[in-house]
Amino acid sequence: MMTLLARLLAFSVHHRWLVVICTLAVGALGVYNFTRLPIDAVPDITNVQVQINTQVEALSPVEVESRITYPIEAAMGGLPNVEQVRSLSRYGLSQVTIIFEDGTDIYWARQLVGERLASAKESLPPGLADPQMGPIATGLGEIYMWTVEATPEARKPDGKPYELTDLRALQDWVVRPQLRTVPGVTEVNSIGGFERIYQVAPDPARLLGYGLSFRDVLEALGANNSNAGGGYIEHRGEQYLIRSTGLVRGENDIRDIVVGQHDAVPIRIQDVADVGIGSDLRTGAATRDGKEVVIGTAIMLLGGNSREVSQRVDARMQTVNK
């Protein structure tokens, strides 16, 4: 042992510059790897899981459980490498979580769940929103949060101050699409504010006077909110595209939709209903310093480096703020 140590010391003395260079190289390699280490507040020990979320309207939790959650949960039985299947049923939401054994490839697991989910849709009630698999993330994937607020002096183009509905629209249609393209971000969630919707409130007395029903109004709204193409016409060596524009763009377009006719005179939505802009029902809100705001959250892709992804989101946020 002493002979080996003596040889090592003798080699180091005779090749001191080589030893210095190797020491600096090892130190530089350590510093480089240190900057690439994934640093989190706590280690991510989330198991391999796939969530299936279904938005439900106008059903109680009991009906959600029996008509939506149970058929989906039953369809997941027999999947390989599954340890547990649990579910949650509440007003407006059905959630089924399939937990796989550790080490299972998440993409393989999602493929299996997607195949079973396609067959489970046949047993769900008609007119239901399609069940969707949750993002490829874990419970610790929420790495960056922000608020969308308006200063007291900020004004919309029409001169009115910004409301929570306007802030939620900015979050969903301006901020969210830009952040979803950041590498390492798998989903962007929004909470707070009000989702803007167009509301049509039929008047039963006016409907009865024209001999119409609520179903006539629903069918007219659904049938008159789309664009259609009709090919093209050749004229003097040029092509003229034919298209019928029927996509609703605002309140006035809704008011002009024809519901029926009376004595050869068209009956429009504005003749039998009141049209306006409202907000959808919500089950929660977001506050900051005692003031209601709109909050967004960037969720990191499974296996990403939270520090690097949050830095990318922060850099993109500087562009969004402009």
mmCIF file of C-alpha atoms in Angstrom:
data_model
loop_
_atom_site.group_PDB
_atom_site.id
_atom_site.type_symbol
_atom_site.label_atom_id
_atom_site.label_comp_id
_atom_site.label_asym_id
_atom_site.label_seq_id
_atom_site.Cartn_x
_atom_site.Cartn_y
_atom_site.Cartn_z
ATOM 1 C CA MET A 1 0.000 0.000 0.000
ATOM 2 C CA MET A 2 2.841 2.407 0.918
ATOM 3 C CA THR A 3 4.646 1.560 -2.292
ATOM 4 C CA LEU A 4 1.568 2.411 -4.374
ATOM 5 C CA LEU A 5 1.072 5.677 -2.464
ATOM 6 C CA ALA A 6 4.768 6.548 -2.898
ATOM 7 C CA ARG A 7 4.531 5.946 -6.647
ATOM 8 C CA LEU A 8 1.380 8.078 -6.873
ATOM 9 C CA LEU A 9 3.061 10.942 -4.997
ATOM 10 C CA ALA A 10 6.198 10.673 -7.115
ATOM 11 C CA PHE A 11 4.122 10.732 -10.311
ATOM 12 C CA SER A 12 2.212 13.785 -9.100
ATOM 13 C CA VAL A 13 5.456 15.641 -8.257
ATOM 14 C CA HIS A 14 7.119 14.876 -11.576
ATOM 15 C CA HIS A 15 3.946 15.664 -13.621
ATOM 16 C CA ARG A 16 2.584 18.518 -11.549
ATOM 17 C CA TRP A 17 1.140 20.431 -14.524
ATOM 18 C CA LEU A 18 -0.732 17.367 -15.726
ATOM 19 C CA VAL A 19 -2.204 16.938 -12.239
ATOM 20 C CA VAL A 20 -3.241 20.609 -12.128
ATOM 21 C CA ILE A 21 -4.865 20.377 -15.555
ATOM 22 C CA CYS A 22 -6.753 17.190 -14.628
ATOM 23 C CA THR A 23 -7.897 18.781 -11.355
ATOM 24 C CA LEU A 24 -9.198 21.865 -13.183
ATOM 25 C CA ALA A 25 -10.922 19.673 -15.783
ATOM 26 C CA VAL A 26 -12.660 17.599 -13.116
ATOM 27 C CA GLY A 27 -13.709 20.766 -11.297
ATOM 28 C CA ALA A 28 -15.080 22.317 -14.502
ATOM 29 C CA LEU A 29 -16.981 19.124 -15.230
ATOM 30 C CA GLY A 30 -18.484 19.210 -11.748
ATOM 31 C CA VAL A 31 -19.547 22.845 -12.113
ATOM 32 C CA TYR A 32 -21.106 22.073 -15.509
ATOM 33 C CA ASN A 33 -23.075 19.120 -14.159
ATOM 34 C CA PHE A 34 -24.125 21.139 -11.115
ATOM 35 C CA THR A 35 -25.824 23.682 -13.373
ATOM 36 C CA ARG A 36 -27.759 20.885 -15.059
ATOM 37 C CA LEU A 37 -29.010 19.173 -11.890
ATOM 38 C CA PRO A 38 -32.804 19.203 -11.504
ATOM 39 C CA ILE A 39 -33.428 21.212 -8.346
ATOM 40 C CA ASP A 40 -36.814 20.935 -6.657
ATOM 41 C CA ALA A 41 -38.141 21.805 -3.236
ATOM 42 C CA VAL A 42 -38.967 18.148 -2.623
ATOM 43 C CA PRO A 43 -38.195 15.034 -4.678
ATOM 44 C CA ASP A 44 -40.932 14.047 -7.112
ATOM 45 C CA ILE A 45 -42.073 10.601 -5.976
ATOM 46 C CA THR A 46 -45.408 10.667 -7.786
ATOM 47 C CA ASN A 47 -46.395 7.249 -9.094
ATOM 48 C CA VAL A 48 -47.124 6.526 -12.748
ATOM 49 C CA GLN A 49 -50.729 7.541 -13.270
ATOM 50 C CA VAL A 50 -53.159 8.532 -16.005
ATOM 51 C CA GLN A 51 -56.179 10.702 -15.278
ATOM 52 C CA ILE A 52 -59.428 10.798 -17.244
ATOM 53 C CA ASN A 53 -61.447 13.992 -16.779
ATOM 54 C CA THR A 54 -64.993 14.479 -18.028
ATOM 55 C CA GLN A 55 -66.830 17.787 -17.792
ATOM 56 C CA VAL A 56 -70.479 17.246 -16.918
ATOM 57 C CA GLU A 57 -73.305 19.753 -16.930
ATOM 58 C CA ALA A 58 -76.556 19.693 -14.972
ATOM 59 C CA LEU A 59 -75.994 16.303 -13.308
ATOM 60 C CA SER A 60 -75.792 15.687 -9.585
ATOM 61 C CA PRO A 61 -72.767 13.840 -8.130
ATOM 62 C CA VAL A 62 -74.878 10.676 -7.748
ATOM 63 C CA GLU A 63 -75.756 10.669 -11.457
ATOM 64 C CA VAL A 64 -72.190 11.529 -12.409
ATOM 65 C CA GLU A 65 -70.980 8.518 -10.433
ATOM 66 C CA SER A 66 -73.499 6.033 -11.850
ATOM 67 C CA ARG A 67 -73.696 7.198 -15.466
ATOM 68 C CA ILE A 68 -70.161 8.421 -16.199
ATOM 69 C CA THR A 69 -67.563 7.532 -13.573
ATOM 70 C CA TYR A 70 -68.551 3.907 -13.083
ATOM 71 C CA PRO A 71 -68.649 2.958 -16.827
ATOM 72 C CA ILE A 72 -65.210 4.510 -17.367
ATOM 73 C CA GLU A 73 -63.791 2.919 -14.224
ATOM 74 C CA ALA A 74 -65.188 -0.487 -15.191
ATOM 75 C CA ALA A 75 -63.686 -0.213 -18.696
ATOM 76 C CA MET A 76 -60.204 0.158 -17.202
ATOM 77 C CA GLY A 77 -60.375 -3.204 -15.448
ATOM 78 C CA GLY A 78 -57.859 -5.800 -16.618
ATOM 79 C CA LEU A 79 -55.199 -3.397 -17.894
ATOM 80 C CA PRO A 80 -51.670 -4.783 -17.423
ATOM 81 C CA ASN A 81 -49.413 -3.354 -14.701
ATOM 82 C CA VAL A 82 -52.310 -1.556 -13.004
ATOM 83 C CA GLU A 83 -52.036 -1.268 -9.230
ATOM 84 C CA GLN A 84 -55.119 0.780 -8.426
ATOM 85 C CA VAL A 85 -58.064 2.568 -10.005
ATOM 86 C CA ARG A 86 -59.714 5.351 -8.031
ATOM 87 C CA SER A 87 -62.319 7.929 -8.937
ATOM 88 C CA LEU A 88 -63.911 11.202 -7.922
ATOM 89 C CA SER A 89 -67.439 12.333 -8.770
ATOM 90 C CA ARG A 90 -68.654 15.838 -8.068
ATOM 91 C CA TYR A 91 -70.898 18.443 -9.629
ATOM 92 C CA GLY A 92 -69.517 19.306 -13.040
ATOM 93 C CA LEU A 93 -66.644 16.807 -13.025
ATOM 94 C CA SER A 94 -65.919 13.110 -13.241
ATOM 95 C CA GLN A 95 -62.317 12.061 -12.657
ATOM 96 C CA VAL A 96 -60.883 8.547 -12.899
ATOM 97 C CA THR A 97 -57.230 7.931 -11.979
ATOM 98 C CA ILE A 98 -55.421 4.764 -13.105
ATOM 99 C CA ILE A 99 -52.199 4.062 -11.174
ATOM 100 C CA PHE A 100 -49.606 1.809 -12.817
ATOM 101 C CA GLU A 101 -46.619 -0.003 -11.363
ATOM 102 C CA ASP A 102 -43.399 1.954 -10.923
ATOM 103 C CA GLY A 103 -41.214 1.872 -14.007
ATOM 104 C CA THR A 104 -44.125 1.633 -16.456
ATOM 105 C CA ASP A 105 -43.640 3.828 -19.508
ATOM 106 C CA ILE A 106 -46.142 6.661 -19.231
ATOM 107 C CA TYR A 107 -46.742 6.868 -22.986
ATOM 108 C CA TRP A 108 -47.436 3.134 -23.208
ATOM 109 C CA ALA A 109 -49.822 3.462 -20.283
ATOM 110 C CA ARG A 110 -51.660 6.362 -21.917
ATOM 111 C CA GLN A 111 -51.990 4.366 -25.139
ATOM 112 C CA LEU A 112 -53.647 1.495 -23.265
ATOM 113 C CA VAL A 113 -55.995 3.867 -21.456
ATOM 114 C CA GLY A 114 -56.863 5.626 -24.712
ATOM 115 C CA GLU A 115 -57.842 2.324 -26.342
ATOM 116 C CA ARG A 116 -60.114 1.385 -23.437
ATOM 117 C CA LEU A 117 -61.540 4.894 -23.283
ATOM 118 C CA ALA A 118 -62.663 4.697 -26.901
ATOM 119 C CA SER A 119 -64.791 1.648 -26.095
ATOM 120 C CA ALA A 120 -66.135 3.189 -22.871
ATOM 121 C CA LYS A 121 -67.556 6.202 -24.728
ATOM 122 C CA GLU A 122 -70.275 4.014 -26.235
ATOM 123 C CA SER A 123 -71.876 3.493 -22.818
ATOM 124 C CA LEU A 124 -71.870 7.175 -21.815
ATOM 125 C CA PRO A 125 -74.980 9.383 -22.072
ATOM 126 C CA PRO A 126 -75.483 11.135 -25.445
ATOM 127 C CA GLY A 127 -74.578 14.801 -25.742
ATOM 128 C CA LEU A 128 -71.815 14.518 -23.167
ATOM 129 C CA ALA A 129 -68.444 16.211 -23.568
ATOM 130 C CA ASP A 130 -65.779 13.731 -24.619
ATOM 131 C CA PRO A 131 -63.650 12.409 -21.736
ATOM 132 C CA GLN A 132 -60.094 13.705 -21.918
ATOM 133 C CA MET A 133 -56.868 12.331 -20.499
ATOM 134 C CA GLY A 134 -55.016 14.686 -18.184
ATOM 135 C CA PRO A 135 -51.650 16.225 -19.075
ATOM 136 C CA ILE A 136 -48.440 14.218 -18.953
ATOM 137 C CA ALA A 137 -47.408 15.663 -15.618
ATOM 138 C CA THR A 138 -47.220 14.923 -11.907
ATOM 139 C CA GLY A 139 -48.580 16.520 -8.778
ATOM 140 C CA LEU A 140 -45.410 18.626 -8.516
ATOM 141 C CA GLY A 141 -45.592 19.875 -12.089
ATOM 142 C CA GLU A 142 -46.989 23.315 -11.214
ATOM 143 C CA ILE A 143 -43.763 25.297 -11.632
ATOM 144 C CA TYR A 144 -44.838 28.836 -12.560
ATOM 145 C CA MET A 145 -47.856 30.924 -11.577
ATOM 146 C CA TRP A 146 -48.934 34.424 -12.574
ATOM 147 C CA THR A 147 -51.889 36.770 -12.252
ATOM 148 C CA VAL A 148 -53.666 38.768 -14.932
ATOM 149 C CA GLU A 149 -54.691 42.145 -13.547
ATOM 150 C CA ALA A 150 -55.587 45.577 -14.883
ATOM 151 C CA THR A 151 -54.445 48.893 -13.442
ATOM 152 C CA PRO A 152 -57.201 51.331 -12.414
ATOM 153 C CA GLU A 153 -56.404 53.637 -15.331
ATOM 154 C CA ALA A 154 -56.416 50.858 -17.962
ATOM 155 C CA ARG A 155 -59.270 51.117 -20.452
ATOM 156 C CA LYS A 156 -60.634 48.927 -23.233
ATOM 157 C CA PRO A 157 -60.960 50.307 -26.788
ATOM 158 C CA ASP A 158 -64.532 51.371 -25.976
ATOM 159 C CA GLY A 159 -63.314 53.379 -22.971
ATOM 160 C CA LYS A 160 -64.706 51.054 -20.316
ATOM 161 C CA PRO A 161 -62.507 49.591 -17.539
ATOM 162 C CA TYR A 162 -61.406 45.976 -17.697
ATOM 163 C CA GLU A 163 -63.589 43.488 -15.855
ATOM 164 C CA LEU A 164 -62.902 39.941 -14.696
ATOM 165 C CA THR A 165 -64.545 38.604 -17.859
ATOM 166 C CA ASP A 166 -62.094 40.601 -20.014
ATOM 167 C CA LEU A 167 -59.107 39.443 -17.950
ATOM 168 C CA ARG A 168 -60.166 35.797 -18.280
ATOM 169 C CA ALA A 169 -60.514 36.253 -22.039
ATOM 170 C CA LEU A 170 -56.978 37.696 -22.181
ATOM 171 C CA GLN A 171 -55.665 34.744 -20.185
ATOM 172 C CA ASP A 172 -57.401 32.120 -22.358
ATOM 173 C CA TRP A 173 -56.883 33.685 -25.796
ATOM 174 C CA VAL A 174 -53.658 35.714 -25.511
ATOM 175 C CA VAL A 175 -51.474 34.453 -22.655
ATOM 176 C CA ARG A 176 -52.258 30.735 -22.655
ATOM 177 C CA PRO A 177 -51.621 30.003 -26.374
ATOM 178 C CA GLN A 178 -48.182 31.642 -26.222
ATOM 179 C CA LEU A 179 -47.036 29.796 -23.104
ATOM 180 C CA ARG A 180 -48.227 26.397 -24.338
ATOM 181 C CA THR A 181 -45.530 26.502 -27.041
ATOM 182 C CA VAL A 182 -42.708 26.782 -24.483
ATOM 183 C CA PRO A 183 -40.550 23.608 -24.538
ATOM 184 C CA GLY A 184 -41.191 21.532 -21.419
ATOM 185 C CA VAL A 185 -44.678 22.933 -20.762
ATOM 186 C CA THR A 186 -47.438 20.367 -21.187
ATOM 187 C CA GLU A 187 -50.459 22.382 -20.023
ATOM 188 C CA VAL A 188 -51.522 25.845 -18.893
ATOM 189 C CA ASN A 189 -54.420 26.036 -16.427
ATOM 190 C CA SER A 190 -56.620 29.036 -15.691
ATOM 191 C CA ILE A 191 -58.651 29.835 -12.601
ATOM 192 C CA GLY A 192 -60.667 32.854 -11.602
ATOM 193 C CA GLY A 193 -62.649 35.414 -13.530
ATOM 194 C CA PHE A 194 -65.647 34.604 -15.674
ATOM 195 C CA GLU A 195 -65.741 32.809 -19.023
ATOM 196 C CA ARG A 196 -67.566 34.976 -21.546
ATOM 197 C CA ILE A 197 -70.571 33.369 -23.213
ATOM 198 C CA TYR A 198 -73.373 34.571 -25.468
ATOM 199 C CA GLN A 199 -76.743 34.196 -23.801
ATOM 200 C CA VAL A 200 -80.035 33.758 -25.625
ATOM 201 C CA ALA A 201 -83.114 34.088 -23.380
ATOM 202 C CA PRO A 202 -86.296 33.151 -25.287
ATOM 203 C CA ASP A 203 -89.555 34.773 -24.247
ATOM 204 C CA PRO A 204 -92.230 32.053 -23.873
ATOM 205 C CA ALA A 205 -95.042 34.503 -24.654
ATOM 206 C CA ARG A 206 -93.451 35.653 -27.900
ATOM 207 C CA LEU A 207 -92.637 32.081 -28.892
ATOM 208 C CA LEU A 208 -96.226 31.042 -28.293
ATOM 209 C CA GLY A 209 -97.477 33.994 -30.330
ATOM 210 C CA TYR A 210 -95.462 32.850 -33.356
ATOM 211 C CA GLY A 211 -96.224 29.163 -32.820
ATOM 212 C CA LEU A 212 -92.594 28.273 -32.048
ATOM 213 C CA SER A 213 -90.920 26.297 -29.267
ATOM 214 C CA PHE A 214 -87.634 26.295 -27.404
ATOM 215 C CA ARG A 215 -86.446 23.420 -29.584
ATOM 216 C CA ASP A 216 -86.944 25.562 -32.690
ATOM 217 C CA VAL A 217 -84.634 28.173 -31.190
ATOM 218 C CA LEU A 218 -81.983 25.569 -30.296
ATOM 219 C CA GLU A 219 -82.073 23.977 -33.741
ATOM 220 C CA ALA A 220 -81.875 27.374 -35.460
ATOM 221 C CA LEU A 221 -78.849 28.389 -33.394
ATOM 222 C CA GLY A 222 -77.066 25.114 -34.097
ATOM 223 C CA ALA A 223 -77.847 25.073 -37.825
ATOM 224 C CA ASN A 224 -76.840 28.696 -38.446
ATOM 225 C CA ASN A 225 -73.416 28.782 -36.857
ATOM 226 C CA SER A 226 -71.076 27.330 -39.462
ATOM 227 C CA ASN A 227 -69.313 28.116 -42.713
ATOM 228 C CA ALA A 228 -69.679 26.051 -45.869
ATOM 229 C CA GLY A 229 -67.670 25.792 -49.067
ATOM 230 C CA GLY A 230 -69.067 25.366 -52.564
ATOM 231 C CA GLY A 231 -66.029 24.669 -54.704
ATOM 232 C CA TYR A 232 -65.014 27.294 -57.241
ATOM 233 C CA ILE A 233 -66.018 28.903 -60.548
ATOM 234 C CA GLU A 234 -63.623 29.350 -63.462
ATOM 235 C CA HIS A 235 -63.876 32.707 -65.184
ATOM 236 C CA ARG A 236 -61.383 34.044 -67.716
ATOM 237 C CA GLY A 237 -58.603 31.813 -66.492
ATOM 238 C CA GLU A 238 -59.163 32.582 -62.841
ATOM 239 C CA GLN A 239 -60.717 30.632 -59.992
ATOM 240 C CA TYR A 240 -63.349 32.244 -57.797
ATOM 241 C CA LEU A 241 -63.888 30.377 -54.542
ATOM 242 C CA ILE A 242 -67.474 29.936 -53.385
ATOM 243 C CA ARG A 243 -68.130 30.012 -49.693
ATOM 244 C CA SER A 244 -71.084 30.645 -47.436
ATOM 245 C CA THR A 245 -70.158 32.521 -44.257
ATOM 246 C CA GLY A 246 -72.536 31.699 -41.442
ATOM 247 C CA LEU A 247 -70.229 31.590 -38.441
ATOM 248 C CA VAL A 248 -71.537 33.728 -35.623
ATOM 249 C CA ARG A 249 -69.167 36.570 -34.731
ATOM 250 C CA GLY A 250 -71.194 38.629 -32.297
ATOM 251 C CA GLU A 251 -74.526 39.488 -30.763
ATOM 252 C CA ASN A 252 -75.946 41.050 -33.932
ATOM 253 C CA ASP A 253 -75.257 37.873 -35.924
ATOM 254 C CA ILE A 254 -77.205 35.874 -33.333
ATOM 255 C CA ARG A 255 -80.113 38.301 -33.425
ATOM 256 C CA ASP A 256 -80.387 37.968 -37.229
ATOM 257 C CA ILE A 257 -80.668 34.153 -37.237
ATOM 258 C CA VAL A 258 -83.994 33.076 -38.742
ATOM 259 C CA VAL A 259 -86.082 30.764 -36.543
ATOM 260 C CA GLY A 260 -89.137 30.403 -38.780
ATOM 261 C CA GLN A 261 -91.618 32.425 -40.783
ATOM 262 C CA HIS A 262 -95.077 33.871 -40.295
ATOM 263 C CA ASP A 263 -97.149 34.935 -43.311
ATOM 264 C CA ALA A 264 -94.020 34.758 -45.508
ATOM 265 C CA VAL A 265 -92.201 37.089 -43.104
ATOM 266 C CA PRO A 266 -89.029 35.661 -41.504
ATOM 267 C CA ILE A 267 -88.982 35.413 -37.721
ATOM 268 C CA ARG A 268 -85.575 36.124 -36.243
ATOM 269 C CA ILE A 269 -84.031 35.408 -32.861
ATOM 270 C CA GLN A 270 -84.399 39.048 -31.877
ATOM 271 C CA ASP A 271 -88.173 38.741 -32.362
ATOM 272 C CA VAL A 272 -88.576 35.971 -29.804
ATOM 273 C CA ALA A 273 -85.564 36.249 -27.463
ATOM 274 C CA ASP A 274 -83.177 38.634 -25.743
ATOM 275 C CA VAL A 275 -79.510 38.274 -26.710
ATOM 276 C CA GLY A 276 -76.607 39.482 -24.595
ATOM 277 C CA ILE A 277 -73.171 38.667 -23.232
ATOM 278 C CA GLY A 278 -72.977 36.907 -19.891
ATOM 279 C CA SER A 279 -70.673 34.636 -17.923
ATOM 280 C CA ASP A 280 -70.675 30.908 -17.384
ATOM 281 C CA LEU A 281 -71.325 29.342 -13.994
ATOM 282 C CA ARG A 282 -68.203 28.749 -11.934
ATOM 283 C CA THR A 283 -67.342 26.718 -8.871
ATOM 284 C CA GLY A 284 -64.368 28.713 -7.597
ATOM 285 C CA ALA A 285 -62.461 31.996 -7.663
ATOM 286 C CA ALA A 286 -58.908 33.297 -7.278
ATOM 287 C CA THR A 287 -57.761 36.152 -5.070
ATOM 288 C CA ARG A 288 -54.552 38.046 -4.426
ATOM 289 C CA ASP A 289 -54.132 40.494 -1.534
ATOM 290 C CA GLY A 290 -57.868 40.301 -0.931
ATOM 291 C CA LYS A 291 -58.704 41.232 -4.546
ATOM 292 C CA GLU A 292 -60.215 38.853 -7.078
ATOM 293 C CA VAL A 293 -57.908 38.209 -10.035
ATOM 294 C CA VAL A 294 -57.274 35.681 -12.800
ATOM 295 C CA ILE A 295 -54.472 33.191 -12.121
ATOM 296 C CA GLY A 296 -52.605 31.048 -14.634
ATOM 297 C CA THR A 297 -50.377 28.070 -13.908
ATOM 298 C CA ALA A 298 -47.780 26.468 -16.181
ATOM 299 C CA ILE A 299 -47.497 22.696 -15.735
ATOM 300 C CA MET A 300 -44.206 20.995 -16.570
ATOM 301 C CA LEU A 301 -43.920 17.914 -18.744
ATOM 302 C CA LEU A 302 -43.107 14.740 -16.840
ATOM 303 C CA GLY A 303 -39.337 14.293 -16.425
ATOM 304 C CA GLY A 304 -38.441 17.921 -17.163
ATOM 305 C CA ASN A 305 -36.030 20.161 -15.289
ATOM 306 C CA SER A 306 -38.197 22.565 -13.320
ATOM 307 C CA ARG A 307 -35.516 25.251 -13.144
ATOM 308 C CA GLU A 308 -34.877 25.294 -16.883
ATOM 309 C CA VAL A 309 -38.558 25.142 -17.817
ATOM 310 C CA SER A 310 -39.509 27.907 -15.376
ATOM 311 C CA GLN A 311 -36.736 30.075 -16.800
ATOM 312 C CA ARG A 312 -38.121 29.534 -20.311
ATOM 313 C CA VAL A 313 -41.622 30.403 -19.134
ATOM 314 C CA ASP A 314 -40.335 33.543 -17.430
ATOM 315 C CA ALA A 315 -38.523 34.624 -20.604
ATOM 316 C CA ARG A 316 -41.668 34.061 -22.667
ATOM 317 C CA MET A 317 -43.719 35.957 -20.090
ATOM 318 C CA GLN A 318 -41.598 39.036 -20.721
ATOM 319 C CA THR A 319 -42.681 38.876 -24.355
ATOM 320 C CA VAL A 320 -46.314 38.282 -23.417
ATOM 321 C CA ASN A 321 -46.330 41.358 -21.174
ATOM 322 C CA LYS A 322 -45.561 43.566 -24.150
#
